[in-house]
PDB file of C-alpha atoms in Angstrom:
ATOM      1  CA  MET A   1     -15.048 -19.706  -6.868  1.00  0.00           C
ATOM      2  CA  SER A   2     -14.191 -21.905  -5.039  1.00  0.00           C
ATOM      3  CA  LYS A   3     -15.606 -23.463  -1.302  1.00  0.00           C
ATOM      4  CA  ASP A   4     -12.204 -21.817   0.403  1.00  0.00           C
ATOM      5  CA  LEU A   5     -13.153 -19.102  -0.330  1.00  0.00           C
ATOM      6  CA  GLU A   6     -16.421 -18.662  -0.195  1.00  0.00           C
ATOM      7  CA  ALA A   7     -16.107 -20.288   3.828  1.00  0.00           C
ATOM      8  CA  ALA A   8     -13.402 -17.427   3.725  1.00  0.00           C
ATOM      9  CA  ILE A   9     -14.875 -14.361   2.398  1.00  0.00           C
ATOM     10  CA  GLU A  10     -18.415 -14.572   4.512  1.00  0.00           C
ATOM     11  CA  ALA A  11     -16.599 -14.736   7.628  1.00  0.00           C
ATOM     12  CA  LEU A  12     -14.601 -11.930   6.614  1.00  0.00           C
ATOM     13  CA  ARG A  13     -17.898 -10.156   5.893  1.00  0.00           C
ATOM     14  CA  ALA A  14     -18.600 -11.605   9.732  1.00  0.00           C
ATOM     15  CA  ARG A  15     -15.926 -10.769  11.157  1.00  0.00           C
ATOM     16  CA  GLN A  16     -16.630  -6.706   9.605  1.00  0.00           C
ATOM     17  CA  ARG A  17     -20.758  -6.611  10.773  1.00  0.00           C
ATOM     18  CA  ALA A  18     -19.307  -7.201  14.319  1.00  0.00           C
ATOM     19  CA  SER A  19     -16.598  -5.196  14.342  1.00  0.00           C
ATOM     20  CA  ILE A  20     -19.016  -3.051  13.293  1.00  0.00           C
ATOM     21  CA  ALA A  21     -21.032  -3.398  16.140  1.00  0.00           C
ATOM     22  CA  ALA A  22     -19.090  -3.587  18.628  1.00  0.00           C
ATOM     23  CA  ALA A  23     -17.225   0.091  17.702  1.00  0.00           C
ATOM     24  CA  ILE A  24     -20.863   1.816  17.416  1.00  0.00           C
ATOM     25  CA  ASP A  25     -21.938   0.052  20.340  1.00  0.00           C
ATOM     26  CA  ALA A  26     -18.485   1.341  22.446  1.00  0.00           C
ATOM     27  CA  ALA A  27     -19.415   5.144  20.226  1.00  0.00           C
ATOM     28  CA  LEU A  28     -23.300   4.855  22.118  1.00  0.00           C
ATOM     29  CA  GLU A  29     -21.608   3.352  26.165  1.00  0.00           C
ATOM     30  CA  GLY A  30     -22.408   5.863  28.335  1.00  0.00           C
ATOM     31  CA  LEU A  31     -25.762   7.227  26.371  1.00  0.00           C
ATOM     32  CA  PRO A  32     -28.471   7.686  28.793  1.00  0.00           C
ATOM     33  CA  ARG A  33     -30.551   4.052  27.945  1.00  0.00           C
ATOM     34  CA  ILE A  34     -33.248   5.137  25.666  1.00  0.00           C
ATOM     35  CA  MET A  35     -30.983   7.494  23.531  1.00  0.00           C
ATOM     36  CA  ARG A  36     -29.043   4.538  22.452  1.00  0.00           C
ATOM     37  CA  GLY A  37     -32.175   2.357  21.503  1.00  0.00           C
ATOM     38  CA  THR A  38     -33.327   5.119  20.232  1.00  0.00           C
ATOM     39  CA  ILE A  39     -29.744   5.428  17.986  1.00  0.00           C
ATOM     40  CA  ARG A  40     -29.538   1.573  17.868  1.00  0.00           C
ATOM     41  CA  LYS A  41     -33.031   1.618  15.921  1.00  0.00           C
ATOM     42  CA  VAL A  42     -31.810   4.569  13.550  1.00  0.00           C
ATOM     43  CA  LEU A  43     -28.549   2.903  12.534  1.00  0.00           C
ATOM     44  CA  PHE A  44     -29.630  -0.869  13.003  1.00  0.00           C
ATOM     45  CA  PRO A  45     -33.434  -0.672  12.152  1.00  0.00           C
ATOM     46  CA  GLY A  46     -33.982  -4.600  10.649  1.00  0.00           C
ATOM     47  CA  GLY A  47     -31.707  -4.870  14.194  1.00  0.00           C
ATOM     48  CA  SER A  48     -28.767  -7.062  14.569  1.00  0.00           C
TER      49      SER A  48
ATOM     50  CA  MET B   1       9.601  -9.911  -3.226  1.00  0.00           C
ATOM     51  CA  THR B   2       8.037 -11.087  -6.832  1.00  0.00           C
ATOM     52  CA  PRO B   3       4.331  -9.618  -7.492  1.00  0.00           C
ATOM     53  CA  ARG B   4       3.484 -11.948  -7.105  1.00  0.00           C
ATOM     54  CA  GLU B   5       4.345 -11.982  -3.525  1.00  0.00           C
ATOM     55  CA  ILE B   6       3.645  -9.170  -2.987  1.00  0.00           C
ATOM     56  CA  GLU B   7      -0.269  -9.008  -4.115  1.00  0.00           C
ATOM     57  CA  LEU B   8      -0.331 -12.270  -1.861  1.00  0.00           C
ATOM     58  CA  ALA B   9       0.788 -10.066   0.855  1.00  0.00           C
ATOM     59  CA  LYS B  10      -1.716  -7.355   0.445  1.00  0.00           C
ATOM     60  CA  LEU B  11      -4.371 -10.962   0.333  1.00  0.00           C
ATOM     61  CA  ALA B  12      -2.760 -11.386   3.802  1.00  0.00           C
ATOM     62  CA  ARG B  13      -3.464  -8.488   5.432  1.00  0.00           C
ATOM     63  CA  VAL B  14      -7.438  -8.068   3.958  1.00  0.00           C
ATOM     64  CA  PHE B  15      -7.816 -11.903   4.731  1.00  0.00           C
ATOM     65  CA  GLY B  16      -5.567 -11.465   8.619  1.00  0.00           C
ATOM     66  CA  THR B  17      -3.845 -14.154   7.473  1.00  0.00           C
ATOM     67  CA  SER B  18      -1.602 -16.375   5.316  1.00  0.00           C
ATOM     68  CA  GLU B  19      -3.095 -18.972   5.608  1.00  0.00           C
ATOM     69  CA  LEU B  20      -4.399 -18.396   2.073  1.00  0.00           C
ATOM     70  CA  PRO B  21      -5.746 -22.031   0.525  1.00  0.00           C
ATOM     71  CA  PHE B  22      -7.401 -21.122  -1.987  1.00  0.00           C
ATOM     72  CA  VAL B  23      -5.273 -18.395  -4.081  1.00  0.00           C
ATOM     73  CA  ASP B  24      -4.020 -21.549  -5.979  1.00  0.00           C
ATOM     74  CA  GLY B  25      -3.683 -21.220  -9.457  1.00  0.00           C
ATOM     75  CA  HIS B  26      -3.538 -17.333  -9.891  1.00  0.00           C
ATOM     76  CA  ASP B  27      -1.503 -14.765 -11.106  1.00  0.00           C
ATOM     77  CA  ALA B  28      -0.259 -11.470  -9.873  1.00  0.00           C
ATOM     78  CA  ALA B  29      -2.916 -10.225 -11.928  1.00  0.00           C
ATOM     79  CA  GLY B  30      -5.750 -12.670 -10.905  1.00  0.00           C
ATOM     80  CA  LEU B  31      -4.553 -12.567  -7.443  1.00  0.00           C
ATOM     81  CA  ARG B  32      -5.172  -8.873  -7.540  1.00  0.00           C
ATOM     82  CA  ALA B  33      -8.221  -8.707  -9.542  1.00  0.00           C
ATOM     83  CA  LEU B  34      -9.534 -11.193  -6.380  1.00  0.00           C
ATOM     84  CA  ARG B  35      -8.455  -8.113  -3.755  1.00  0.00           C
ATOM     85  CA  GLU B  36      -9.973  -5.556  -5.866  1.00  0.00           C
ATOM     86  CA  ARG B  37     -13.073  -8.310  -6.428  1.00  0.00           C
ATOM     87  CA  ILE B  38     -12.977  -9.181  -2.521  1.00  0.00           C
ATOM     88  CA  SER B  39     -12.433  -5.390  -1.105  1.00  0.00           C
ATOM     89  CA  ALA B  40     -16.081  -4.227  -3.364  1.00  0.00           C
ATOM     90  CA  THR B  41     -17.597  -6.913  -1.736  1.00  0.00           C
ATOM     91  CA  LEU B  42     -17.335  -5.917   1.590  1.00  0.00           C
ATOM     92  CA  PHE B  43     -17.337  -2.347   0.645  1.00  0.00           C
ATOM     93  CA  ASP B  44     -21.266  -3.170   0.242  1.00  0.00           C
ATOM     94  CA  ASP B  45     -21.578  -5.997   3.032  1.00  0.00           C
ATOM     95  CA  ALA B  46     -21.485  -2.376   5.031  1.00  0.00           C
ATOM     96  CA  ARG B  47     -23.142   0.772   3.497  1.00  0.00           C
ATOM     97  CA  PRO B  48     -26.114   0.960   4.705  1.00  0.00           C
ATOM     98  CA  MET B  49     -25.092   0.454   8.028  1.00  0.00           C
ATOM     99  CA  LEU B  50     -22.198   3.388   7.043  1.00  0.00           C
ATOM    100  CA  LEU B  51     -24.548   5.584   4.765  1.00  0.00           C
ATOM    101  CA  ARG B  52     -26.772   5.948   8.799  1.00  0.00           C
ATOM    102  CA  VAL B  53     -23.246   5.944  10.593  1.00  0.00           C
ATOM    103  CA  ALA B  54     -22.889   9.359   7.918  1.00  0.00           C
ATOM    104  CA  LYS B  55     -26.211  10.809   7.666  1.00  0.00           C
ATOM    105  CA  ALA B  56     -26.259  10.255  12.166  1.00  0.00           C
ATOM    106  CA  SER B  57     -22.096  12.816  11.640  1.00  0.00           C
ATOM    107  CA  ARG B  58     -23.816  14.750   9.807  1.00  0.00           C
ATOM    108  CA  LEU B  59     -25.903  16.002  13.320  1.00  0.00           C
ATOM    109  CA  LEU B  60     -22.979  16.420  15.491  1.00  0.00           C
ATOM    110  CA  PRO B  61     -20.236  19.192  16.181  1.00  0.00           C
ATOM    111  CA  ASN B  62     -17.345  18.109  13.413  1.00  0.00           C
ATOM    112  CA  ALA B  63     -15.116  18.406  16.543  1.00  0.00           C
ATOM    113  CA  SER B  64     -16.866  15.895  18.713  1.00  0.00           C
ATOM    114  CA  VAL B  65     -17.152  14.059  15.502  1.00  0.00           C
ATOM    115  CA  ALA B  66     -14.092  13.361  15.011  1.00  0.00           C
ATOM    116  CA  LYS B  67     -13.325  12.936  18.598  1.00  0.00           C
ATOM    117  CA  VAL B  68     -15.817  10.129  18.789  1.00  0.00           C
ATOM    118  CA  GLY B  69     -14.690   8.907  15.641  1.00  0.00           C
ATOM    119  CA  GLU B  70     -10.483   8.970  17.363  1.00  0.00           C
ATOM    120  CA  LYS B  71     -11.556   8.364  20.826  1.00  0.00           C
ATOM    121  CA  LEU B  72     -14.087   4.988  19.833  1.00  0.00           C
ATOM    122  CA  PHE B  73     -14.957   4.175  16.921  1.00  0.00           C
ATOM    123  CA  GLY B  74     -11.156   3.158  15.990  1.00  0.00           C
ATOM    124  CA  GLY B  75      -9.438   3.448  11.651  1.00  0.00           C
ATOM    125  CA  LEU B  76     -11.131   0.663  10.343  1.00  0.00           C
ATOM    126  CA  LEU B  77     -14.675   1.836  10.885  1.00  0.00           C
ATOM    127  CA  CYS B  78     -13.324   5.570  10.168  1.00  0.00           C
ATOM    128  CA  ALA B  79     -11.994   4.317   6.571  1.00  0.00           C
ATOM    129  CA  HIS B  80     -15.479   2.975   5.553  1.00  0.00           C
ATOM    130  CA  ILE B  81     -17.429   5.833   6.404  1.00  0.00           C
ATOM    131  CA  ALA B  82     -14.562   8.626   5.363  1.00  0.00           C
ATOM    132  CA  SER B  83     -15.476   6.857   1.703  1.00  0.00           C
ATOM    133  CA  LEU B  84     -18.670   8.085   2.362  1.00  0.00           C
ATOM    134  CA  LEU B  85     -18.659  11.610   4.252  1.00  0.00           C
ATOM    135  CA  ALA B  86     -18.922  14.488   1.422  1.00  0.00           C
ATOM    136  CA  THR B  87     -15.456  15.520   0.605  1.00  0.00           C
ATOM    137  CA  ASP B  88     -15.359  18.829   2.809  1.00  0.00           C
ATOM    138  CA  HIS B  89     -16.521  16.716   5.587  1.00  0.00           C
ATOM    139  CA  ALA B  90     -14.342  14.001   5.474  1.00  0.00           C
ATOM    140  CA  LEU B  91     -11.359  16.806   5.462  1.00  0.00           C
ATOM    141  CA  ASP B  92     -12.145  18.774   8.047  1.00  0.00           C
ATOM    142  CA  LEU B  93     -12.368  15.578  10.064  1.00  0.00           C
ATOM    143  CA  ALA B  94      -9.324  14.287   9.297  1.00  0.00           C
ATOM    144  CA  ILE B  95      -6.788  17.378   9.543  1.00  0.00           C
ATOM    145  CA  ARG B  96      -8.850  17.893  13.585  1.00  0.00           C
ATOM    146  CA  MET B  97      -7.333  13.737  13.859  1.00  0.00           C
ATOM    147  CA  PRO B  98      -3.628  13.015  15.264  1.00  0.00           C
ATOM    148  CA  ASP B  99      -1.267  12.002  12.823  1.00  0.00           C
ATOM    149  CA  ALA B 100      -1.413   8.293  14.890  1.00  0.00           C
ATOM    150  CA  PHE B 101      -4.049   7.750  13.986  1.00  0.00           C
ATOM    151  CA  LEU B 102      -4.847   9.116  10.569  1.00  0.00           C
ATOM    152  CA  ALA B 103      -2.071   6.405  10.519  1.00  0.00           C
ATOM    153  CA  GLU B 104      -4.224   3.926  12.177  1.00  0.00           C
ATOM    154  CA  VAL B 105      -6.791   4.830   9.375  1.00  0.00           C
ATOM    155  CA  ALA B 106      -4.400   4.401   6.086  1.00  0.00           C
ATOM    156  CA  ALA B 107      -3.523   1.015   7.459  1.00  0.00           C
ATOM    157  CA  GLN B 108      -7.659   0.730   6.250  1.00  0.00           C
ATOM    158  CA  LEU B 109      -8.638   2.672   3.939  1.00  0.00           C
ATOM    159  CA  ASP B 110      -9.615   1.490   0.349  1.00  0.00           C
ATOM    160  CA  PRO B 111      -7.363   4.743  -0.700  1.00  0.00           C
ATOM    161  CA  ARG B 112      -9.419   4.366  -4.880  1.00  0.00           C
ATOM    162  CA  GLY B 113     -12.760   5.386  -2.313  1.00  0.00           C
ATOM    163  CA  ALA B 114     -12.038   8.055  -0.938  1.00  0.00           C
ATOM    164  CA  HIS B 115      -8.708   9.561  -3.970  1.00  0.00           C
ATOM    165  CA  GLN B 116     -10.490  13.227  -3.058  1.00  0.00           C
ATOM    166  CA  VAL B 117     -10.262  13.023   0.548  1.00  0.00           C
ATOM    167  CA  VAL B 118      -6.531  11.831   0.337  1.00  0.00           C
ATOM    168  CA  ALA B 119      -5.842  14.034  -2.094  1.00  0.00           C
ATOM    169  CA  ALA B 120      -6.980  17.196   0.107  1.00  0.00           C
ATOM    170  CA  ILE B 121      -5.444  16.090   2.864  1.00  0.00           C
ATOM    171  CA  PRO B 122      -2.233  19.483   3.478  1.00  0.00           C
ATOM    172  CA  GLY B 123       1.200  18.273   2.677  1.00  0.00           C
ATOM    173  CA  PRO B 124       2.597  18.300   5.778  1.00  0.00           C
ATOM    174  CA  ARG B 125       0.223  16.543   7.040  1.00  0.00           C
ATOM    175  CA  VAL B 126       0.411  13.201   4.938  1.00  0.00           C
ATOM    176  CA  VAL B 127       4.522  13.515   4.796  1.00  0.00           C
ATOM    177  CA  ALA B 128       3.724  12.915   8.737  1.00  0.00           C
ATOM    178  CA  VAL B 129       1.486  10.610   7.984  1.00  0.00           C
ATOM    179  CA  ALA B 130       4.191   8.514   5.657  1.00  0.00           C
ATOM    180  CA  VAL B 131       6.635   8.780   8.632  1.00  0.00           C
ATOM    181  CA  ILE B 132       4.107   7.157  11.140  1.00  0.00           C
ATOM    182  CA  LEU B 133       3.802   4.328   8.683  1.00  0.00           C
ATOM    183  CA  VAL B 134       7.712   3.365   8.069  1.00  0.00           C
ATOM    184  CA  GLU B 135       8.359   3.213  12.095  1.00  0.00           C
ATOM    185  CA  ARG B 136       5.694   0.833  12.182  1.00  0.00           C
ATOM    186  CA  GLY B 137       7.556  -0.445   8.921  1.00  0.00           C
ATOM    187  CA  ASP B 138       3.642  -0.553   7.564  1.00  0.00           C
ATOM    188  CA  PHE B 139       5.526  -0.045   3.652  1.00  0.00           C
ATOM    189  CA  MET B 140       2.334  -1.522   1.423  1.00  0.00           C
ATOM    190  CA  THR B 141      -0.590   1.324   3.604  1.00  0.00           C
ATOM    191  CA  LEU B 142       1.726   4.088   2.029  1.00  0.00           C
ATOM    192  CA  GLY B 143       2.933   2.344  -0.960  1.00  0.00           C
ATOM    193  CA  ARG B 144      -1.285   2.596  -1.880  1.00  0.00           C
ATOM    194  CA  PHE B 145      -1.750   6.569  -1.446  1.00  0.00           C
ATOM    195  CA  VAL B 146       0.901   7.240  -3.251  1.00  0.00           C
ATOM    196  CA  ASP B 147      -1.307   6.915  -6.559  1.00  0.00           C
ATOM    197  CA  TYR B 148      -2.726   9.629  -4.901  1.00  0.00           C
ATOM    198  CA  ILE B 149      -0.737  11.980  -3.419  1.00  0.00           C
ATOM    199  CA  ALA B 150       0.249  14.716  -5.608  1.00  0.00           C
ATOM    200  CA  THR B 151       3.991  15.169  -7.074  1.00  0.00           C
ATOM    201  CA  ASP B 152       4.551  17.421  -4.765  1.00  0.00           C
ATOM    202  CA  THR B 153       3.786  16.001  -2.036  1.00  0.00           C
ATOM    203  CA  THR B 154       5.340  12.762  -2.860  1.00  0.00           C
ATOM    204  CA  THR B 155       8.624  14.504  -3.632  1.00  0.00           C
ATOM    205  CA  ALA B 156       8.249  15.989   0.151  1.00  0.00           C
ATOM    206  CA  VAL B 157       7.310  12.700   1.708  1.00  0.00           C
ATOM    207  CA  ILE B 158      10.376  10.639   0.135  1.00  0.00           C
ATOM    208  CA  ALA B 159      12.623  13.482   1.692  1.00  0.00           C
ATOM    209  CA  ALA B 160      11.166  13.251   4.821  1.00  0.00           C
ATOM    210  CA  ILE B 161      12.205   8.737   4.803  1.00  0.00           C
ATOM    211  CA  ALA B 162      15.738   8.369   5.142  1.00  0.00           C
ATOM    212  CA  ASP B 163      16.109   5.273   4.708  1.00  0.00           C
ATOM    213  CA  GLU B 164      16.725   4.352   0.571  1.00  0.00           C
ATOM    214  CA  LEU B 165      15.827   0.822   2.098  1.00  0.00           C
ATOM    215  CA  ALA B 166      12.017   1.842   3.132  1.00  0.00           C
ATOM    216  CA  LEU B 167      11.507   3.730   0.191  1.00  0.00           C
ATOM    217  CA  LEU B 168      11.985   0.861  -1.381  1.00  0.00           C
ATOM    218  CA  GLU B 169       9.853  -1.100   0.396  1.00  0.00           C
ATOM    219  CA  VAL B 170       7.850   1.252  -0.012  1.00  0.00           C
ATOM    220  CA  ALA B 171       8.080   1.061  -4.073  1.00  0.00           C
ATOM    221  CA  LYS B 172       7.108  -2.265  -3.742  1.00  0.00           C
ATOM    222  CA  PHE B 173       3.249  -2.119  -3.149  1.00  0.00           C
ATOM    223  CA  VAL B 174       3.013   0.812  -5.545  1.00  0.00           C
ATOM    224  CA  GLU B 175      -0.240   0.018  -7.691  1.00  0.00           C
ATOM    225  CA  SER B 176      -0.142   2.173 -11.187  1.00  0.00           C
ATOM    226  CA  ALA B 177       2.715   1.165 -12.874  1.00  0.00           C
ATOM    227  CA  ALA B 178       2.816   5.318 -13.921  1.00  0.00           C
ATOM    228  CA  LYS B 179       2.785   6.047 -10.435  1.00  0.00           C
ATOM    229  CA  LEU B 180       5.450   3.799  -9.647  1.00  0.00           C
ATOM    230  CA  ALA B 181       8.208   6.099 -12.452  1.00  0.00           C
ATOM    231  CA  GLU B 182       6.790   8.820 -11.330  1.00  0.00           C
ATOM    232  CA  LEU B 183       7.858   7.748  -7.747  1.00  0.00           C
ATOM    233  CA  ILE B 184      11.365   6.636  -8.677  1.00  0.00           C
ATOM    234  CA  ASP B 185      11.037   9.524 -11.504  1.00  0.00           C
ATOM    235  CA  LEU B 186      11.561  11.752  -7.818  1.00  0.00           C
ATOM    236  CA  VAL B 187      14.482  10.049  -6.484  1.00  0.00           C
ATOM    237  CA  PRO B 188      17.032  12.859  -6.424  1.00  0.00           C
ATOM    238  CA  ASP B 189      20.392  11.204  -8.313  1.00  0.00           C
ATOM    239  CA  GLU B 190      22.625  10.860  -4.884  1.00  0.00           C
ATOM    240  CA  ARG B 191      19.523   8.973  -2.717  1.00  0.00           C
ATOM    241  CA  LEU B 192      19.109   6.369  -6.207  1.00  0.00           C
ATOM    242  CA  ARG B 193      23.094   5.453  -6.013  1.00  0.00           C
ATOM    243  CA  ARG B 194      22.769   5.063  -1.806  1.00  0.00           C
ATOM    244  CA  MET B 195      19.516   3.323  -3.234  1.00  0.00           C
ATOM    245  CA  VAL B 196      21.643   1.250  -5.834  1.00  0.00           C
ATOM    246  CA  LEU B 197      24.652   0.712  -2.683  1.00  0.00           C
ATOM    247  CA  ALA B 198      22.215   0.039  -0.189  1.00  0.00           C
ATOM    248  CA  THR B 199      21.069  -2.536  -2.178  1.00  0.00           C
ATOM    249  CA  ASP B 200      24.005  -3.937  -3.138  1.00  0.00           C
ATOM    250  CA  ARG B 201      25.277  -4.236   0.672  1.00  0.00           C
ATOM    251  CA  ASP B 202      21.710  -6.077   1.585  1.00  0.00           C
ATOM    252  CA  ASP B 203      21.783  -8.462  -1.251  1.00  0.00           C
ATOM    253  CA  ALA B 204      18.408  -7.301  -1.902  1.00  0.00           C
ATOM    254  CA  TRP B 205      18.377  -6.894  -6.232  1.00  0.00           C
ATOM    255  CA  PRO B 206      15.423  -8.597  -5.929  1.00  0.00           C
ATOM    256  CA  ALA B 207      13.570  -6.414  -4.688  1.00  0.00           C
ATOM    257  CA  LEU B 208      15.047  -3.609  -6.834  1.00  0.00           C
ATOM    258  CA  LEU B 209      15.455  -4.672 -10.462  1.00  0.00           C
ATOM    259  CA  PRO B 210      11.620  -5.625 -11.456  1.00  0.00           C
ATOM    260  CA  PHE B 211      11.331  -1.200 -10.844  1.00  0.00           C
ATOM    261  CA  ALA B 212      13.723  -1.637 -13.665  1.00  0.00           C
ATOM    262  CA  ALA B 213      11.019  -2.154 -16.058  1.00  0.00           C
ATOM    263  CA  VAL B 214       9.025   0.489 -15.130  1.00  0.00           C
ATOM    264  CA  MET B 215      11.390   3.108 -14.199  1.00  0.00           C
ATOM    265  CA  THR B 216      11.139   6.350 -17.005  1.00  0.00           C
ATOM    266  CA  ASP B 217      14.825   6.549 -19.307  1.00  0.00           C
ATOM    267  CA  ARG B 218      16.243   8.866 -17.297  1.00  0.00           C
ATOM    268  CA  ALA B 219      15.799   6.691 -14.392  1.00  0.00           C
ATOM    269  CA  ARG B 220      17.234   3.436 -15.696  1.00  0.00           C
ATOM    270  CA  ALA B 221      20.026   5.553 -17.279  1.00  0.00           C
ATOM    271  CA  GLN B 222      20.946   7.468 -14.349  1.00  0.00           C
ATOM    272  CA  THR B 223      20.650   3.123 -12.170  1.00  0.00           C
ATOM    273  CA  ALA B 224      22.234   2.129 -15.024  1.00  0.00           C
ATOM    274  CA  ARG B 225      25.699   4.657 -14.734  1.00  0.00           C
ATOM    275  CA  ILE B 226      25.770   3.801 -10.775  1.00  0.00           C
ATOM    276  CA  VAL B 227      25.967  -0.307 -11.889  1.00  0.00           C
ATOM    277  CA  GLU B 228      28.194   0.307 -13.860  1.00  0.00           C
ATOM    278  CA  ALA B 229      30.588   2.760 -11.325  1.00  0.00           C
ATOM    279  CA  GLN B 230      30.007  -1.128  -8.536  1.00  0.00           C
ATOM    280  CA  PRO B 231      32.880  -3.689  -8.313  1.00  0.00           C
ATOM    281  CA  PRO B 232      32.098  -6.843 -10.846  1.00  0.00           C
ATOM    282  CA  ALA B 233      31.296  -8.749  -7.028  1.00  0.00           C
ATOM    283  CA  THR B 234      28.480  -6.257  -7.463  1.00  0.00           C
ATOM    284  CA  LEU B 235      27.022  -7.432 -11.380  1.00  0.00           C
ATOM    285  CA  ALA B 236      27.654 -11.173 -10.377  1.00  0.00           C
ATOM    286  CA  ARG B 237      24.850 -10.665  -6.939  1.00  0.00           C
ATOM    287  CA  ILE B 238      22.635  -8.923 -10.124  1.00  0.00           C
ATOM    288  CA  VAL B 239      23.019 -11.573 -12.088  1.00  0.00           C
ATOM    289  CA  THR B 240      21.667 -14.321  -9.628  1.00  0.00           C
ATOM    290  CA  ALA B 241      18.607 -12.297  -8.886  1.00  0.00           C
ATOM    291  CA  ALA B 242      17.542 -12.064 -12.036  1.00  0.00           C
ATOM    292  CA  LEU B 243      18.140 -16.015 -12.867  1.00  0.00           C
ATOM    293  CA  ALA B 244      15.796 -17.058 -10.139  1.00  0.00           C
ATOM    294  CA  ASP B 245      12.914 -14.803 -10.954  1.00  0.00           C
ATOM    295  CA  PRO B 246      11.166 -13.785 -13.975  1.00  0.00           C
ATOM    296  CA  SER B 247      10.886 -10.216 -13.161  1.00  0.00           C
ATOM    297  CA  CYS B 248      13.758  -9.590 -11.692  1.00  0.00           C
ATOM    298  CA  TRP B 249      15.710 -10.532 -15.778  1.00  0.00           C
ATOM    299  CA  THR B 250      12.813  -8.238 -17.082  1.00  0.00           C
ATOM    300  CA  GLY B 251      14.637  -5.335 -14.949  1.00  0.00           C
ATOM    301  CA  LEU B 252      17.528  -6.976 -15.318  1.00  0.00           C
ATOM    302  CA  ARG B 253      17.246  -6.983 -19.657  1.00  0.00           C
ATOM    303  CA  ALA B 254      16.030  -3.185 -19.432  1.00  0.00           C
ATOM    304  CA  ILE B 255      18.806  -1.917 -17.759  1.00  0.00           C
ATOM    305  CA  ALA B 256      21.333  -4.076 -19.850  1.00  0.00           C
ATOM    306  CA  ALA B 257      20.050  -2.304 -22.786  1.00  0.00           C
ATOM    307  CA  VAL B 258      21.293   1.469 -21.488  1.00  0.00           C
ATOM    308  CA  LEU B 259      25.089   0.226 -19.434  1.00  0.00           C
ATOM    309  CA  HIS B 260      27.566   1.054 -21.085  1.00  0.00           C
ATOM    310  CA  PRO B 261      28.881  -2.250 -23.571  1.00  0.00           C
ATOM    311  CA  ASP B 262      31.611  -3.103 -21.555  1.00  0.00           C
ATOM    312  CA  VAL B 263      29.582  -3.739 -18.928  1.00  0.00           C
ATOM    313  CA  GLN B 264      27.553  -5.199 -20.959  1.00  0.00           C
ATOM    314  CA  TYR B 265      30.400  -7.564 -22.196  1.00  0.00           C
ATOM    315  CA  ARG B 266      30.350  -8.817 -18.402  1.00  0.00           C
ATOM    316  CA  LEU B 267      27.229  -9.083 -17.399  1.00  0.00           C
ATOM    317  CA  ALA B 268      26.714 -11.763 -20.621  1.00  0.00           C
ATOM    318  CA  ALA B 269      29.704 -13.817 -19.894  1.00  0.00           C
ATOM    319  CA  LEU B 270      28.029 -13.660 -16.395  1.00  0.00           C
ATOM    320  CA  VAL B 271      24.369 -14.798 -17.531  1.00  0.00           C
ATOM    321  CA  VAL B 272      26.785 -18.241 -19.749  1.00  0.00           C
ATOM    322  CA  ALA B 273      28.604 -18.790 -16.909  1.00  0.00           C
ATOM    323  CA  HIS B 274      25.836 -19.686 -14.295  1.00  0.00           C
ATOM    324  CA  ALA B 275      23.931 -21.229 -17.455  1.00  0.00           C
ATOM    325  CA  THR B 276      26.413 -23.815 -18.010  1.00  0.00           C
ATOM    326  CA  GLY B 277      27.896 -23.537 -14.541  1.00  0.00           C
ATOM    327  CA  ALA B 278      31.581 -22.317 -16.065  1.00  0.00           C
ATOM    328  CA  PRO B 279      33.445 -19.745 -13.977  1.00  0.00           C
ATOM    329  CA  ALA B 280      32.587 -16.204 -15.639  1.00  0.00           C
TER     330      ALA B 280
END
């Protein structure tokens, strides 16, 4: 695999993670803070 | 569009850019393998978190989940999660979502991972989504789904798409040759005739000719009859397209085999004239 390709795939991965995290954050917006924190912990146990 | 250009267009969608410096040296099959490997990598990367979202979605009523999916998650996330839900659950959610949103989800969905859901969506909803995709010019998405929808539904989709050249655009992106042959075979004879006429009018032979190599014998013979009825200038345009691209040449050879001998002779003369620069 070429370095260009590796870098492009890594950028895609990062973009995908960011868009999923943003969508989840948007979905949790408006919920009470404590509930939001609990749900985030369940969805991202390792933190994100 | 050559098979390689079609694969490049699909990869460009995956990467969100047509600047793909790493594709040099890959043929169409190599690009397809690369795309499939990248899709699998991305899916595996997101899978653990998406699984947790999918599990969480079971805790809420489907009507709420469908609304959250549409209003907040958006097409990309819904597409990723769809393949991780039980078919009945995903289907119930999909049915609750409006057609325009399903079109957004479809654009992001890898149909291989959710083929049971795709196959289970009621035909009229598939037709409605297909019409929206065509209106948006998203032929690639529709083409990727042809492999996974029932023949009756495909027939209804063909009937709902009034523009023959749009059908041709969709056909470009069908992945399986067998399904492509079936798709073309489902196009009624009169529409096939209009497709050939529209192709000739817009000089879109580079798009149509490659399909001749995978058509059923019936469709190929029907196409040959239509071509035979066209003026000499049409044959000249066909030859020009065929000589410019190997996949068109393969298609032309397939059609030529079932043309009337007189037309085969005219065709051969045109090819020789092109090759030698002499008038046909």
